Short mmCIF file of C-alpha atoms in Angstrom, two decimals:
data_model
loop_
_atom_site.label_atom_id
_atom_site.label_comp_id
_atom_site.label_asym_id
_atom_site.label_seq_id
_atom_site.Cartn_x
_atom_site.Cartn_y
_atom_site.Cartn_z
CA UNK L 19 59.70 94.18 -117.70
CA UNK L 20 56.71 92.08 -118.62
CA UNK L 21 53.56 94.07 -119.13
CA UNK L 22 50.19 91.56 -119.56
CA UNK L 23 46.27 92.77 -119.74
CA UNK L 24 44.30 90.73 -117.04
CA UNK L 25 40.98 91.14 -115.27
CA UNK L 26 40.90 91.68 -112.02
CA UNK L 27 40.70 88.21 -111.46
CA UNK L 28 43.87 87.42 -113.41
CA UNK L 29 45.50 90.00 -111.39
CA UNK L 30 45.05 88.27 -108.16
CA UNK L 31 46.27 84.94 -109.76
CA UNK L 32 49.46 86.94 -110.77
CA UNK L 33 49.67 88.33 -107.31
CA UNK L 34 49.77 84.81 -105.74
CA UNK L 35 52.39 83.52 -107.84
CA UNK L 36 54.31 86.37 -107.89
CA UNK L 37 54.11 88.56 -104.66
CA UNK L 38 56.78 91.30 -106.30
CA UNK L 39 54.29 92.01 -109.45
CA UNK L 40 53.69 95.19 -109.75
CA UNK L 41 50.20 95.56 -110.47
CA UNK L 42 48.37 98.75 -112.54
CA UNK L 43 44.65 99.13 -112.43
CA UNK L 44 43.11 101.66 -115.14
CA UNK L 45 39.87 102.29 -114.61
CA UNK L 46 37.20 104.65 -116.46
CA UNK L 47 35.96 108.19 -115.22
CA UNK L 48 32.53 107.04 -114.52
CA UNK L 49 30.55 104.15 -116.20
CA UNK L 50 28.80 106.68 -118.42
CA UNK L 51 31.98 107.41 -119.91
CA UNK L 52 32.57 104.00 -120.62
CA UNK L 53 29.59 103.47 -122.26
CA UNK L 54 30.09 106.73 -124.36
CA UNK L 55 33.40 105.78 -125.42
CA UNK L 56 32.25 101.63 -126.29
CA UNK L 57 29.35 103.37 -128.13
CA UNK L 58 31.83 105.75 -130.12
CA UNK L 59 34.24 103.11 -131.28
CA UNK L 60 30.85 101.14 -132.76
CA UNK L 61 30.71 98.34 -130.25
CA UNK L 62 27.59 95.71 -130.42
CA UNK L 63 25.35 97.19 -127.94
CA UNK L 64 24.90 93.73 -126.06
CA UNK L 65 28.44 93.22 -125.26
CA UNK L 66 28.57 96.80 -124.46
CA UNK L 67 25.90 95.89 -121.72
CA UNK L 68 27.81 92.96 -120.77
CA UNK L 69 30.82 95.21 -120.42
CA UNK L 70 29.64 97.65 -118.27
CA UNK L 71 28.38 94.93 -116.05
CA UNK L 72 31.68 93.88 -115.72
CA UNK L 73 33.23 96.96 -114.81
CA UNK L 74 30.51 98.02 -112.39
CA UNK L 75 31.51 94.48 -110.17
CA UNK L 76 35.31 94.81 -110.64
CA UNK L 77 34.83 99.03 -109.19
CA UNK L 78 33.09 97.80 -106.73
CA UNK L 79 35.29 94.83 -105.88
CA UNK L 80 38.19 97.92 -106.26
CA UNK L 81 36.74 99.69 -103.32
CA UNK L 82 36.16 96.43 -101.26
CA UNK L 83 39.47 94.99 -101.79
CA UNK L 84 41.75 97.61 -103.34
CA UNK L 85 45.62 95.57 -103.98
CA UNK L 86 46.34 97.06 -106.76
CA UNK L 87 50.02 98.78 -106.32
CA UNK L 88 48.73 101.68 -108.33
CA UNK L 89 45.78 103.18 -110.20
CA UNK L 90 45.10 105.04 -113.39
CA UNK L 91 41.86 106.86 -114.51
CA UNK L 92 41.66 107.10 -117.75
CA UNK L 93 40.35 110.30 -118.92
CA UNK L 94 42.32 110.57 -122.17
CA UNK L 95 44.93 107.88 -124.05
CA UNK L 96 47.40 110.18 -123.82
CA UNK L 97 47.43 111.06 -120.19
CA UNK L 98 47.08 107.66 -119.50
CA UNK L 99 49.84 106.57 -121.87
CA UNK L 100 51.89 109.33 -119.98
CA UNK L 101 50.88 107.88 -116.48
CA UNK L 102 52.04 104.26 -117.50
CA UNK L 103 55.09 105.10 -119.19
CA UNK L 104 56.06 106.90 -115.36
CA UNK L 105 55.49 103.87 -114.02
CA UNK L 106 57.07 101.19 -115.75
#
């Protein structure tokens, strides 16, 4: 198995070339917790801003035009690390 970290526009690239992929979105609680976490680990505030941009579209773009095979919320690293590893 091949695991690679892609935007959601990536994803959809991988998706065309290979219709099989299996494709994993994990996404944050809520926005707020994003920030709160980006803030914690000492991120630059404007590419904190630029992130949650970012996310805010690609939720959005989630609900729209979900083709993700599966989804994660993130709420700890260990639950999510516990979610992947059932996956793959």
């Amino acid at each position: 198995r091949l695991i690679i970290i892609l935007d959601r526009q990536g994803a959809k690239s991988v998706r065309k070339i290979y219709p099989l992929a299996e494709l994993i979105w994990i996404q944050p609680p809520s926005l707020e917790l994003l920030k709160s976490r980006l803030i914690q680990r000492g991120d630059d505030p404007q590419a904190i801003e630029v992130r949650l941009k970012k996310a805010a579209i690609e939720l959005e773009q989630k609900k729209n035009d979900p083709f993700y095979d599966h989804v994660i919320i993130n709420h700890s690293l260990e639950q999510t690390l516990t979610d992947l590893k059932a996956l793959i």
